[in-house]
Short mmCIF file of C-alpha atoms in Angstrom, two decimals:
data_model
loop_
_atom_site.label_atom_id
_atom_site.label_comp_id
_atom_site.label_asym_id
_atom_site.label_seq_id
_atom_site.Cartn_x
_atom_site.Cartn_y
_atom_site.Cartn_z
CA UNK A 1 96.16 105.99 150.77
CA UNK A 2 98.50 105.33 148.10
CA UNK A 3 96.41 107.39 145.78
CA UNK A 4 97.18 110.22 148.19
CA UNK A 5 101.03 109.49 148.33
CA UNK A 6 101.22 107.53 151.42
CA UNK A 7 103.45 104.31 151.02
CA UNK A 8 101.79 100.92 153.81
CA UNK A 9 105.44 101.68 155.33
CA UNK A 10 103.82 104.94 156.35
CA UNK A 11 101.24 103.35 158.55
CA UNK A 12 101.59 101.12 161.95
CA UNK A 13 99.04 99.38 163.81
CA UNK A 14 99.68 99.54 167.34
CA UNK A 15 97.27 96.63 168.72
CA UNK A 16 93.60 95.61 168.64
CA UNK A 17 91.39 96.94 171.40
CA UNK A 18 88.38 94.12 171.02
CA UNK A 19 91.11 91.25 170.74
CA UNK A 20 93.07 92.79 174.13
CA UNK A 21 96.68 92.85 171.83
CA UNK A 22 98.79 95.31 172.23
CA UNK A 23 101.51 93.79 169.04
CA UNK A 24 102.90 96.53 166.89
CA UNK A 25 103.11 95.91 163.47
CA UNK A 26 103.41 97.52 160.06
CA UNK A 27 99.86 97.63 157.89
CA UNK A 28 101.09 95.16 155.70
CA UNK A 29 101.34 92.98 158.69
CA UNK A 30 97.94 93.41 159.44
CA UNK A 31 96.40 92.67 156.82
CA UNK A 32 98.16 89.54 156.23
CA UNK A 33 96.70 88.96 159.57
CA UNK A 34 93.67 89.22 158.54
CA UNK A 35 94.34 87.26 155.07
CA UNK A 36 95.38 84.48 157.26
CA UNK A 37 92.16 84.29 159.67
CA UNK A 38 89.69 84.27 156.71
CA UNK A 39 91.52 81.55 154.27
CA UNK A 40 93.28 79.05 156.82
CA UNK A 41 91.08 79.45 159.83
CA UNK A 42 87.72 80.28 158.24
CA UNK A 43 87.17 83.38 159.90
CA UNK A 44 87.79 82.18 163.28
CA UNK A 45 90.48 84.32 164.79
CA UNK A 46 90.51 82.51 168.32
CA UNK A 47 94.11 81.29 167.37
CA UNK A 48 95.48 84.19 165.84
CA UNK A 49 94.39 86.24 169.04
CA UNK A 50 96.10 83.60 171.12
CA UNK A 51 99.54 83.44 169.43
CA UNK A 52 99.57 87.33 169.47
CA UNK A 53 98.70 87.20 173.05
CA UNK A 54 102.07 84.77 173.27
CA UNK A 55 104.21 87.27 171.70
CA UNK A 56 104.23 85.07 168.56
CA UNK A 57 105.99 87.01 165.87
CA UNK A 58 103.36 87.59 163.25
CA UNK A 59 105.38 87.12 159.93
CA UNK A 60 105.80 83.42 162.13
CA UNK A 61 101.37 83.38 162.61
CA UNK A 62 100.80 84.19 159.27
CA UNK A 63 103.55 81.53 157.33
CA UNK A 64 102.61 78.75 159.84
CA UNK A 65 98.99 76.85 159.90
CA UNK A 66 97.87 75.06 163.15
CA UNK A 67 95.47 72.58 162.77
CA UNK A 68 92.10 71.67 165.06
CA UNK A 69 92.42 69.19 166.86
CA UNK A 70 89.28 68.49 169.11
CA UNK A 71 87.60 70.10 172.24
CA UNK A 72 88.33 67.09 174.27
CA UNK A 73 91.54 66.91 175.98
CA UNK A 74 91.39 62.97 175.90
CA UNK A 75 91.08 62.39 171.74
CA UNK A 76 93.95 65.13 171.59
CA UNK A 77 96.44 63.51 173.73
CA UNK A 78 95.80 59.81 171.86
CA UNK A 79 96.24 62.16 168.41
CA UNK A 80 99.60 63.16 169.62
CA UNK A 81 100.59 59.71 170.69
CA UNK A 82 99.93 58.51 167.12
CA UNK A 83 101.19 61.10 166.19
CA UNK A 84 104.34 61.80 167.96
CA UNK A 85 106.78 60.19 169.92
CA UNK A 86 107.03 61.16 174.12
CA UNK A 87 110.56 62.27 173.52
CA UNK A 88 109.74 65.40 171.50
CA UNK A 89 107.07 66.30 174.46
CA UNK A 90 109.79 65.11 176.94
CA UNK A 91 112.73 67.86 175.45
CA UNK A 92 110.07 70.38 174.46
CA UNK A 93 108.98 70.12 178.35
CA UNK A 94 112.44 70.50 179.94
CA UNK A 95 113.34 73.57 177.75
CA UNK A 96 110.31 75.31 178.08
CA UNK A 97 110.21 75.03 181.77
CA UNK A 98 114.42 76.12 182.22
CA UNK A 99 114.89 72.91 183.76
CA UNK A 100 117.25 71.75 180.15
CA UNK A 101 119.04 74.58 178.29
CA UNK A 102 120.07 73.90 174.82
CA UNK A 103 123.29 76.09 173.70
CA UNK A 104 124.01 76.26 169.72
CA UNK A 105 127.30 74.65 168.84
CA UNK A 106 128.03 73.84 172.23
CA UNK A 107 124.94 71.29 173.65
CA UNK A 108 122.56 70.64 176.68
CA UNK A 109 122.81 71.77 179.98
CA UNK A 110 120.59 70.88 183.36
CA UNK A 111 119.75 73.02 185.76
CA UNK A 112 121.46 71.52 189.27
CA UNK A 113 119.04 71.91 191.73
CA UNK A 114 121.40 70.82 194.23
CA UNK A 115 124.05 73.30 194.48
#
């Protein structure tokens, strides 16, 4: 397309019917995408189409590598025990579910579920 006078910043992708994303992003985007399923997943794009499905910003997929685990829920919880403390899970928990908002500069606050 260059060779025609089109700059990438021309061109958008608006989704991926097969993968059931509707993300916009530029081509550049895309490819780097596609750069990222082939060299750090091997061709398997199982995780890619899950973080887009999440709303995971893509220039956040593509700089970030997430790691297999196992298929069994059992060896991956005693990996994250090794590997990880229950606090982090705790916190992580509490935000993600509203019950624990964290403010920049200012702290934590709990939801009262008694007023």
């Amino acid at each position: 397309m260059r060779e025609r006078g089109f700059d990438d910043k021309s061109f958008f992708v608006c989704g991926f019917v097969d993968w059931g994303v509707d993300t916009q992003m530029g081509l550049s985007e895309a490819y780097g995408l596609k750069r990222c399923i082939q060299e750090f997943y091997h061709g398997d794009e199982s995780i890619v189409i899950h973080l887009l499905k999440e709303h995971i910003d893509v220039k956040y997929i593509v700089s970030h590598y997430y790691r297999f685990i196992s298929k069994d829920e059992y060896d991956t919880a005693l990996y994250l025990l090794e590997h990880t403390n229950i606090s982090q899970f705790m916190l992580a928990k509490a935000l993600d579910d509203g019950v624990l908002a964290s403010i920049n500069g200012k702290g934590f606050y709990i939801a009262d579920i008694k007023i």
